[in-house]
Amino acid sequence: DVIREVLPVLDNLERALGAAAALPADAGAAEVKGIVDGVKMVLKLFEDQAGRMGLSRVKTVGERFDPSVHDAIQQVETDEQAPGTVIQEVVAGYRLGEKLVRPAMVVVARKPAASA
């Protein structure tokens, strides 16, 4: 239960890194780099601590969709991946040891509809 409560912190740290990386290069690069470096350090510390406690991330992108560990929130028609392949992770899933704490929310490839 404690781990489940902490997972949103991890999610938000990852989102902060993504948002900072998307900023234009002229948006105070030195300041942005300092923020990004700080968030990376916190994220690394959290991941190290969680790993020692037995927390591991569910594999997603490139894996075959598995309803026991993945929650499909969208399907996308594509020829680039085999149908049933996870093509995007929206929210990470986690295990504590062998127990699933939270399924990964994913986008799954599906076969394109036949054109008329």
Short mmCIF file of N, CA and C in Angstrom, two decimals:
data_model
loop_
_atom_site.label_atom_id
_atom_site.label_comp_id
_atom_site.label_asym_id
_atom_site.label_seq_id
_atom_site.Cartn_x
_atom_site.Cartn_y
_atom_site.Cartn_z
N ASP A 1 0.81 -1.20 0.00
CA ASP A 1 0.00 0.00 0.00
C ASP A 1 0.86 1.27 0.00
N VAL A 2 1.96 1.23 0.75
CA VAL A 2 2.86 2.39 0.80
C VAL A 2 3.45 2.64 -0.58
N ILE A 3 3.87 1.58 -1.23
CA ILE A 3 4.46 1.72 -2.56
C ILE A 3 3.44 2.33 -3.51
N ARG A 4 2.21 1.87 -3.46
CA ARG A 4 1.17 2.39 -4.35
C ARG A 4 0.97 3.90 -4.14
N GLU A 5 1.10 4.35 -2.91
CA GLU A 5 0.96 5.77 -2.60
C GLU A 5 2.12 6.60 -3.14
N VAL A 6 3.29 6.00 -3.26
CA VAL A 6 4.48 6.72 -3.71
C VAL A 6 4.59 6.76 -5.23
N LEU A 7 3.93 5.86 -5.91
CA LEU A 7 4.05 5.79 -7.38
C LEU A 7 3.69 7.09 -8.08
N PRO A 8 2.68 7.84 -7.67
CA PRO A 8 2.42 9.12 -8.35
C PRO A 8 3.60 10.09 -8.27
N VAL A 9 4.39 10.01 -7.21
CA VAL A 9 5.59 10.85 -7.12
C VAL A 9 6.54 10.50 -8.25
N LEU A 10 6.75 9.22 -8.45
CA LEU A 10 7.60 8.75 -9.54
C LEU A 10 7.04 9.21 -10.89
N ASP A 11 5.75 9.07 -11.08
CA ASP A 11 5.11 9.49 -12.33
C ASP A 11 5.36 10.98 -12.58
N ASN A 12 5.18 11.80 -11.55
CA ASN A 12 5.34 13.24 -11.71
C ASN A 12 6.79 13.64 -11.96
N LEU A 13 7.72 12.95 -11.34
CA LEU A 13 9.13 13.22 -11.63
C LEU A 13 9.44 12.94 -13.10
N GLU A 14 8.92 11.83 -13.61
CA GLU A 14 9.14 11.50 -15.02
C GLU A 14 8.47 12.53 -15.94
N ARG A 15 7.29 12.97 -15.58
CA ARG A 15 6.61 14.00 -16.38
C ARG A 15 7.39 15.31 -16.38
N ALA A 16 7.94 15.67 -15.22
CA ALA A 16 8.72 16.90 -15.12
C ALA A 16 9.94 16.84 -16.03
N LEU A 17 10.59 15.70 -16.06
CA LEU A 17 11.74 15.55 -16.96
C LEU A 17 11.31 15.69 -18.42
N GLY A 18 10.19 15.09 -18.77
CA GLY A 18 9.70 15.18 -20.14
C GLY A 18 9.34 16.60 -20.53
N ALA A 19 8.70 17.32 -19.63
CA ALA A 19 8.32 18.71 -19.90
C ALA A 19 9.55 19.59 -20.02
N ALA A 20 10.52 19.40 -19.15
CA ALA A 20 11.74 20.21 -19.20
C ALA A 20 12.51 19.93 -20.49
N ALA A 21 12.52 18.68 -20.92
CA ALA A 21 13.24 18.33 -22.15
C ALA A 21 12.57 18.95 -23.38
N ALA A 22 11.28 19.23 -23.30
CA ALA A 22 10.54 19.78 -24.43
C ALA A 22 10.66 21.31 -24.54
N LEU A 23 11.27 21.95 -23.54
CA LEU A 23 11.41 23.41 -23.60
C LEU A 23 12.34 23.82 -24.73
N PRO A 24 12.11 24.99 -25.33
CA PRO A 24 13.03 25.46 -26.38
C PRO A 24 14.41 25.74 -25.79
N ALA A 25 15.41 25.63 -26.63
CA ALA A 25 16.79 25.78 -26.19
C ALA A 25 17.08 27.16 -25.61
N ASP A 26 16.35 28.18 -26.03
CA ASP A 26 16.62 29.54 -25.55
C ASP A 26 15.84 29.90 -24.29
N ALA A 27 15.24 28.95 -23.62
CA ALA A 27 14.42 29.22 -22.43
C ALA A 27 15.26 29.12 -21.16
N GLY A 28 16.36 29.87 -21.09
CA GLY A 28 17.19 29.85 -19.88
C GLY A 28 17.84 28.50 -19.70
N ALA A 29 18.65 28.12 -20.65
CA ALA A 29 19.22 26.77 -20.69
C ALA A 29 19.94 26.38 -19.41
N ALA A 30 20.68 27.29 -18.82
CA ALA A 30 21.43 26.96 -17.61
C ALA A 30 20.47 26.61 -16.47
N GLU A 31 19.40 27.38 -16.34
CA GLU A 31 18.42 27.12 -15.29
C GLU A 31 17.70 25.80 -15.53
N VAL A 32 17.31 25.59 -16.75
CA VAL A 32 16.60 24.35 -17.09
C VAL A 32 17.49 23.15 -16.84
N LYS A 33 18.76 23.24 -17.22
CA LYS A 33 19.68 22.13 -17.01
C LYS A 33 19.82 21.82 -15.53
N GLY A 34 19.90 22.85 -14.70
CA GLY A 34 19.99 22.63 -13.25
C GLY A 34 18.78 21.92 -12.70
N ILE A 35 17.60 22.32 -13.17
CA ILE A 35 16.37 21.69 -12.72
C ILE A 35 16.33 20.24 -13.18
N VAL A 36 16.65 20.01 -14.43
CA VAL A 36 16.63 18.65 -14.97
C VAL A 36 17.61 17.77 -14.21
N ASP A 37 18.82 18.27 -13.96
CA ASP A 37 19.81 17.48 -13.22
C ASP A 37 19.31 17.14 -11.82
N GLY A 38 18.67 18.10 -11.16
CA GLY A 38 18.14 17.84 -9.82
C GLY A 38 17.04 16.80 -9.82
N VAL A 39 16.13 16.91 -10.78
CA VAL A 39 15.04 15.93 -10.87
C VAL A 39 15.61 14.55 -11.19
N LYS A 40 16.60 14.48 -12.06
CA LYS A 40 17.23 13.19 -12.39
C LYS A 40 17.84 12.56 -11.15
N MET A 41 18.47 13.37 -10.31
CA MET A 41 19.08 12.83 -9.09
C MET A 41 18.02 12.26 -8.15
N VAL A 42 16.90 12.97 -8.00
CA VAL A 42 15.82 12.50 -7.13
C VAL A 42 15.22 11.21 -7.71
N LEU A 43 15.00 11.19 -9.00
CA LEU A 43 14.44 10.02 -9.65
C LEU A 43 15.37 8.82 -9.49
N LYS A 44 16.65 9.01 -9.68
CA LYS A 44 17.63 7.93 -9.54
C LYS A 44 17.63 7.40 -8.10
N LEU A 45 17.59 8.29 -7.13
CA LEU A 45 17.55 7.89 -5.73
C LEU A 45 16.30 7.06 -5.45
N PHE A 46 15.17 7.54 -5.93
CA PHE A 46 13.92 6.81 -5.73
C PHE A 46 13.99 5.42 -6.37
N GLU A 47 14.48 5.35 -7.61
CA GLU A 47 14.58 4.06 -8.30
C GLU A 47 15.50 3.11 -7.56
N ASP A 48 16.63 3.61 -7.06
CA ASP A 48 17.56 2.77 -6.31
C ASP A 48 16.91 2.23 -5.04
N GLN A 49 16.25 3.11 -4.30
CA GLN A 49 15.58 2.71 -3.06
C GLN A 49 14.48 1.69 -3.36
N ALA A 50 13.68 1.97 -4.35
CA ALA A 50 12.57 1.09 -4.71
C ALA A 50 13.09 -0.28 -5.15
N GLY A 51 14.19 -0.28 -5.91
CA GLY A 51 14.78 -1.54 -6.35
C GLY A 51 15.25 -2.39 -5.18
N ARG A 52 15.83 -1.75 -4.17
CA ARG A 52 16.26 -2.48 -2.97
C ARG A 52 15.07 -3.07 -2.22
N MET A 53 13.92 -2.43 -2.35
CA MET A 53 12.71 -2.93 -1.69
C MET A 53 12.00 -4.00 -2.53
N GLY A 54 12.51 -4.26 -3.72
CA GLY A 54 11.92 -5.29 -4.58
C GLY A 54 10.94 -4.76 -5.59
N LEU A 55 10.87 -3.43 -5.78
CA LEU A 55 9.96 -2.85 -6.75
C LEU A 55 10.61 -2.89 -8.13
N SER A 56 9.89 -3.39 -9.11
CA SER A 56 10.39 -3.40 -10.49
C SER A 56 9.30 -2.94 -11.43
N ARG A 57 9.74 -2.37 -12.55
CA ARG A 57 8.82 -1.84 -13.55
C ARG A 57 8.37 -2.96 -14.48
N VAL A 58 7.10 -2.94 -14.86
CA VAL A 58 6.56 -3.91 -15.81
C VAL A 58 7.09 -3.55 -17.20
N LYS A 59 7.59 -4.53 -17.94
CA LYS A 59 8.05 -4.29 -19.31
C LYS A 59 6.84 -4.00 -20.19
N THR A 60 7.02 -3.03 -21.11
CA THR A 60 5.88 -2.63 -21.93
C THR A 60 6.22 -2.55 -23.41
N VAL A 61 6.81 -1.46 -23.85
CA VAL A 61 7.01 -1.18 -25.27
C VAL A 61 7.78 -2.31 -25.94
N GLY A 62 7.18 -2.83 -27.02
CA GLY A 62 7.79 -3.92 -27.76
C GLY A 62 7.36 -5.30 -27.27
N GLU A 63 6.70 -5.35 -26.13
CA GLU A 63 6.24 -6.61 -25.56
C GLU A 63 4.85 -6.96 -26.10
N ARG A 64 4.53 -8.22 -26.06
CA ARG A 64 3.19 -8.67 -26.42
C ARG A 64 2.23 -8.24 -25.31
N PHE A 65 1.07 -7.70 -25.67
CA PHE A 65 0.09 -7.27 -24.68
C PHE A 65 -0.28 -8.45 -23.79
N ASP A 66 -0.21 -8.23 -22.47
CA ASP A 66 -0.53 -9.25 -21.48
C ASP A 66 -1.52 -8.64 -20.49
N PRO A 67 -2.79 -9.05 -20.56
CA PRO A 67 -3.81 -8.45 -19.69
C PRO A 67 -3.56 -8.66 -18.21
N SER A 68 -2.65 -9.56 -17.85
CA SER A 68 -2.37 -9.76 -16.43
C SER A 68 -1.45 -8.66 -15.87
N VAL A 69 -0.76 -7.90 -16.76
CA VAL A 69 0.13 -6.83 -16.30
C VAL A 69 -0.06 -5.52 -17.06
N HIS A 70 -0.83 -5.56 -18.15
CA HIS A 70 -1.06 -4.36 -18.97
C HIS A 70 -2.55 -4.01 -18.97
N ASP A 71 -2.84 -2.72 -18.98
CA ASP A 71 -4.20 -2.22 -19.12
C ASP A 71 -4.22 -1.40 -20.41
N ALA A 72 -4.85 -1.94 -21.46
CA ALA A 72 -4.89 -1.25 -22.75
C ALA A 72 -5.89 -0.11 -22.68
N ILE A 73 -5.39 1.10 -22.91
CA ILE A 73 -6.29 2.26 -22.88
C ILE A 73 -6.60 2.76 -24.29
N GLN A 74 -5.87 2.22 -25.27
CA GLN A 74 -6.10 2.63 -26.67
C GLN A 74 -5.48 1.59 -27.59
N GLN A 75 -6.05 1.47 -28.78
CA GLN A 75 -5.47 0.66 -29.84
C GLN A 75 -5.21 1.58 -31.02
N VAL A 76 -4.10 1.34 -31.71
CA VAL A 76 -3.74 2.16 -32.86
C VAL A 76 -3.50 1.23 -34.04
N GLU A 77 -4.12 1.57 -35.18
CA GLU A 77 -3.90 0.78 -36.40
C GLU A 77 -2.51 1.10 -36.94
N THR A 78 -1.72 0.04 -37.20
CA THR A 78 -0.38 0.22 -37.73
C THR A 78 0.11 -1.05 -38.40
N ASP A 79 0.94 -0.85 -39.43
CA ASP A 79 1.62 -1.97 -40.09
C ASP A 79 3.04 -2.12 -39.54
N GLU A 80 3.48 -1.16 -38.73
CA GLU A 80 4.85 -1.13 -38.24
C GLU A 80 5.11 -2.13 -37.12
N GLN A 81 4.08 -2.53 -36.40
CA GLN A 81 4.20 -3.50 -35.31
C GLN A 81 3.15 -4.58 -35.50
N ALA A 82 3.46 -5.76 -35.00
CA ALA A 82 2.50 -6.86 -35.07
C ALA A 82 1.29 -6.54 -34.20
N PRO A 83 0.10 -6.93 -34.64
CA PRO A 83 -1.08 -6.72 -33.80
C PRO A 83 -0.87 -7.33 -32.42
N GLY A 84 -1.31 -6.61 -31.39
CA GLY A 84 -1.16 -7.10 -30.03
C GLY A 84 0.15 -6.70 -29.36
N THR A 85 0.96 -5.91 -30.07
CA THR A 85 2.23 -5.44 -29.51
C THR A 85 2.01 -4.10 -28.82
N VAL A 86 2.60 -3.94 -27.63
CA VAL A 86 2.53 -2.66 -26.92
C VAL A 86 3.43 -1.68 -27.65
N ILE A 87 2.87 -0.54 -28.08
CA ILE A 87 3.66 0.44 -28.83
C ILE A 87 3.94 1.72 -28.04
N GLN A 88 3.23 1.91 -26.93
CA GLN A 88 3.48 3.10 -26.11
C GLN A 88 3.06 2.82 -24.68
N GLU A 89 3.85 3.32 -23.74
CA GLU A 89 3.50 3.25 -22.33
C GLU A 89 2.99 4.63 -21.91
N VAL A 90 1.78 4.68 -21.37
CA VAL A 90 1.20 5.94 -20.92
C VAL A 90 1.50 6.14 -19.43
N VAL A 91 1.31 5.09 -18.65
CA VAL A 91 1.64 5.10 -17.22
C VAL A 91 2.33 3.78 -16.92
N ALA A 92 3.47 3.86 -16.24
CA ALA A 92 4.24 2.66 -15.92
C ALA A 92 3.48 1.76 -14.94
N GLY A 93 3.71 0.47 -15.09
CA GLY A 93 3.18 -0.52 -14.16
C GLY A 93 4.32 -1.02 -13.30
N TYR A 94 4.00 -1.52 -12.10
CA TYR A 94 5.04 -1.96 -11.17
C TYR A 94 4.64 -3.25 -10.47
N ARG A 95 5.69 -4.02 -10.12
CA ARG A 95 5.57 -5.23 -9.31
C ARG A 95 6.38 -5.02 -8.05
N LEU A 96 5.92 -5.61 -6.97
CA LEU A 96 6.71 -5.70 -5.75
C LEU A 96 6.97 -7.17 -5.56
N GLY A 97 8.20 -7.58 -5.86
CA GLY A 97 8.49 -9.01 -5.93
C GLY A 97 7.70 -9.57 -7.11
N GLU A 98 6.89 -10.57 -6.85
CA GLU A 98 6.06 -11.16 -7.91
C GLU A 98 4.64 -10.58 -7.93
N LYS A 99 4.30 -9.78 -6.94
CA LYS A 99 2.94 -9.21 -6.84
C LYS A 99 2.81 -7.95 -7.68
N LEU A 100 1.78 -7.91 -8.51
CA LEU A 100 1.50 -6.72 -9.31
C LEU A 100 0.92 -5.64 -8.41
N VAL A 101 1.60 -4.49 -8.37
CA VAL A 101 1.13 -3.36 -7.57
C VAL A 101 0.18 -2.51 -8.40
N ARG A 102 0.56 -2.30 -9.67
CA ARG A 102 -0.26 -1.49 -10.57
C ARG A 102 0.03 -1.93 -12.00
N PRO A 103 -1.02 -2.22 -12.79
CA PRO A 103 -0.77 -2.57 -14.19
C PRO A 103 -0.30 -1.35 -14.98
N ALA A 104 0.44 -1.60 -16.04
CA ALA A 104 0.88 -0.53 -16.94
C ALA A 104 -0.27 -0.14 -17.86
N MET A 105 -0.47 1.15 -18.03
CA MET A 105 -1.48 1.63 -18.98
C MET A 105 -0.77 1.83 -20.31
N VAL A 106 -1.25 1.13 -21.34
CA VAL A 106 -0.52 1.07 -22.60
C VAL A 106 -1.41 1.29 -23.81
N VAL A 107 -0.72 1.58 -24.93
CA VAL A 107 -1.36 1.67 -26.25
C VAL A 107 -0.89 0.43 -27.02
N VAL A 108 -1.83 -0.24 -27.67
CA VAL A 108 -1.55 -1.51 -28.33
C VAL A 108 -1.79 -1.41 -29.84
N ALA A 109 -0.91 -2.03 -30.60
CA ALA A 109 -1.06 -2.06 -32.06
C ALA A 109 -2.18 -2.99 -32.46
N ARG A 110 -2.89 -2.59 -33.51
CA ARG A 110 -3.88 -3.49 -34.10
C ARG A 110 -3.74 -3.42 -35.61
N LYS A 111 -4.21 -4.45 -36.25
CA LYS A 111 -4.14 -4.55 -37.71
C LYS A 111 -4.98 -3.44 -38.33
N PRO A 112 -4.45 -2.76 -39.34
CA PRO A 112 -5.23 -1.71 -40.01
C PRO A 112 -6.47 -2.30 -40.69
N ALA A 113 -7.53 -1.54 -40.70
CA ALA A 113 -8.75 -1.96 -41.38
C ALA A 113 -8.48 -2.04 -42.87
N ALA A 114 -9.07 -3.01 -43.53
CA ALA A 114 -8.91 -3.16 -44.98
C ALA A 114 -9.55 -1.96 -45.68
N SER A 115 -8.81 -1.40 -46.64
CA SER A 115 -9.36 -0.26 -47.39
C SER A 115 -10.34 -0.74 -48.44
N ALA A 116 -11.35 0.06 -48.69
CA ALA A 116 -12.40 -0.33 -49.64
C ALA A 116 -12.04 0.00 -51.04
#
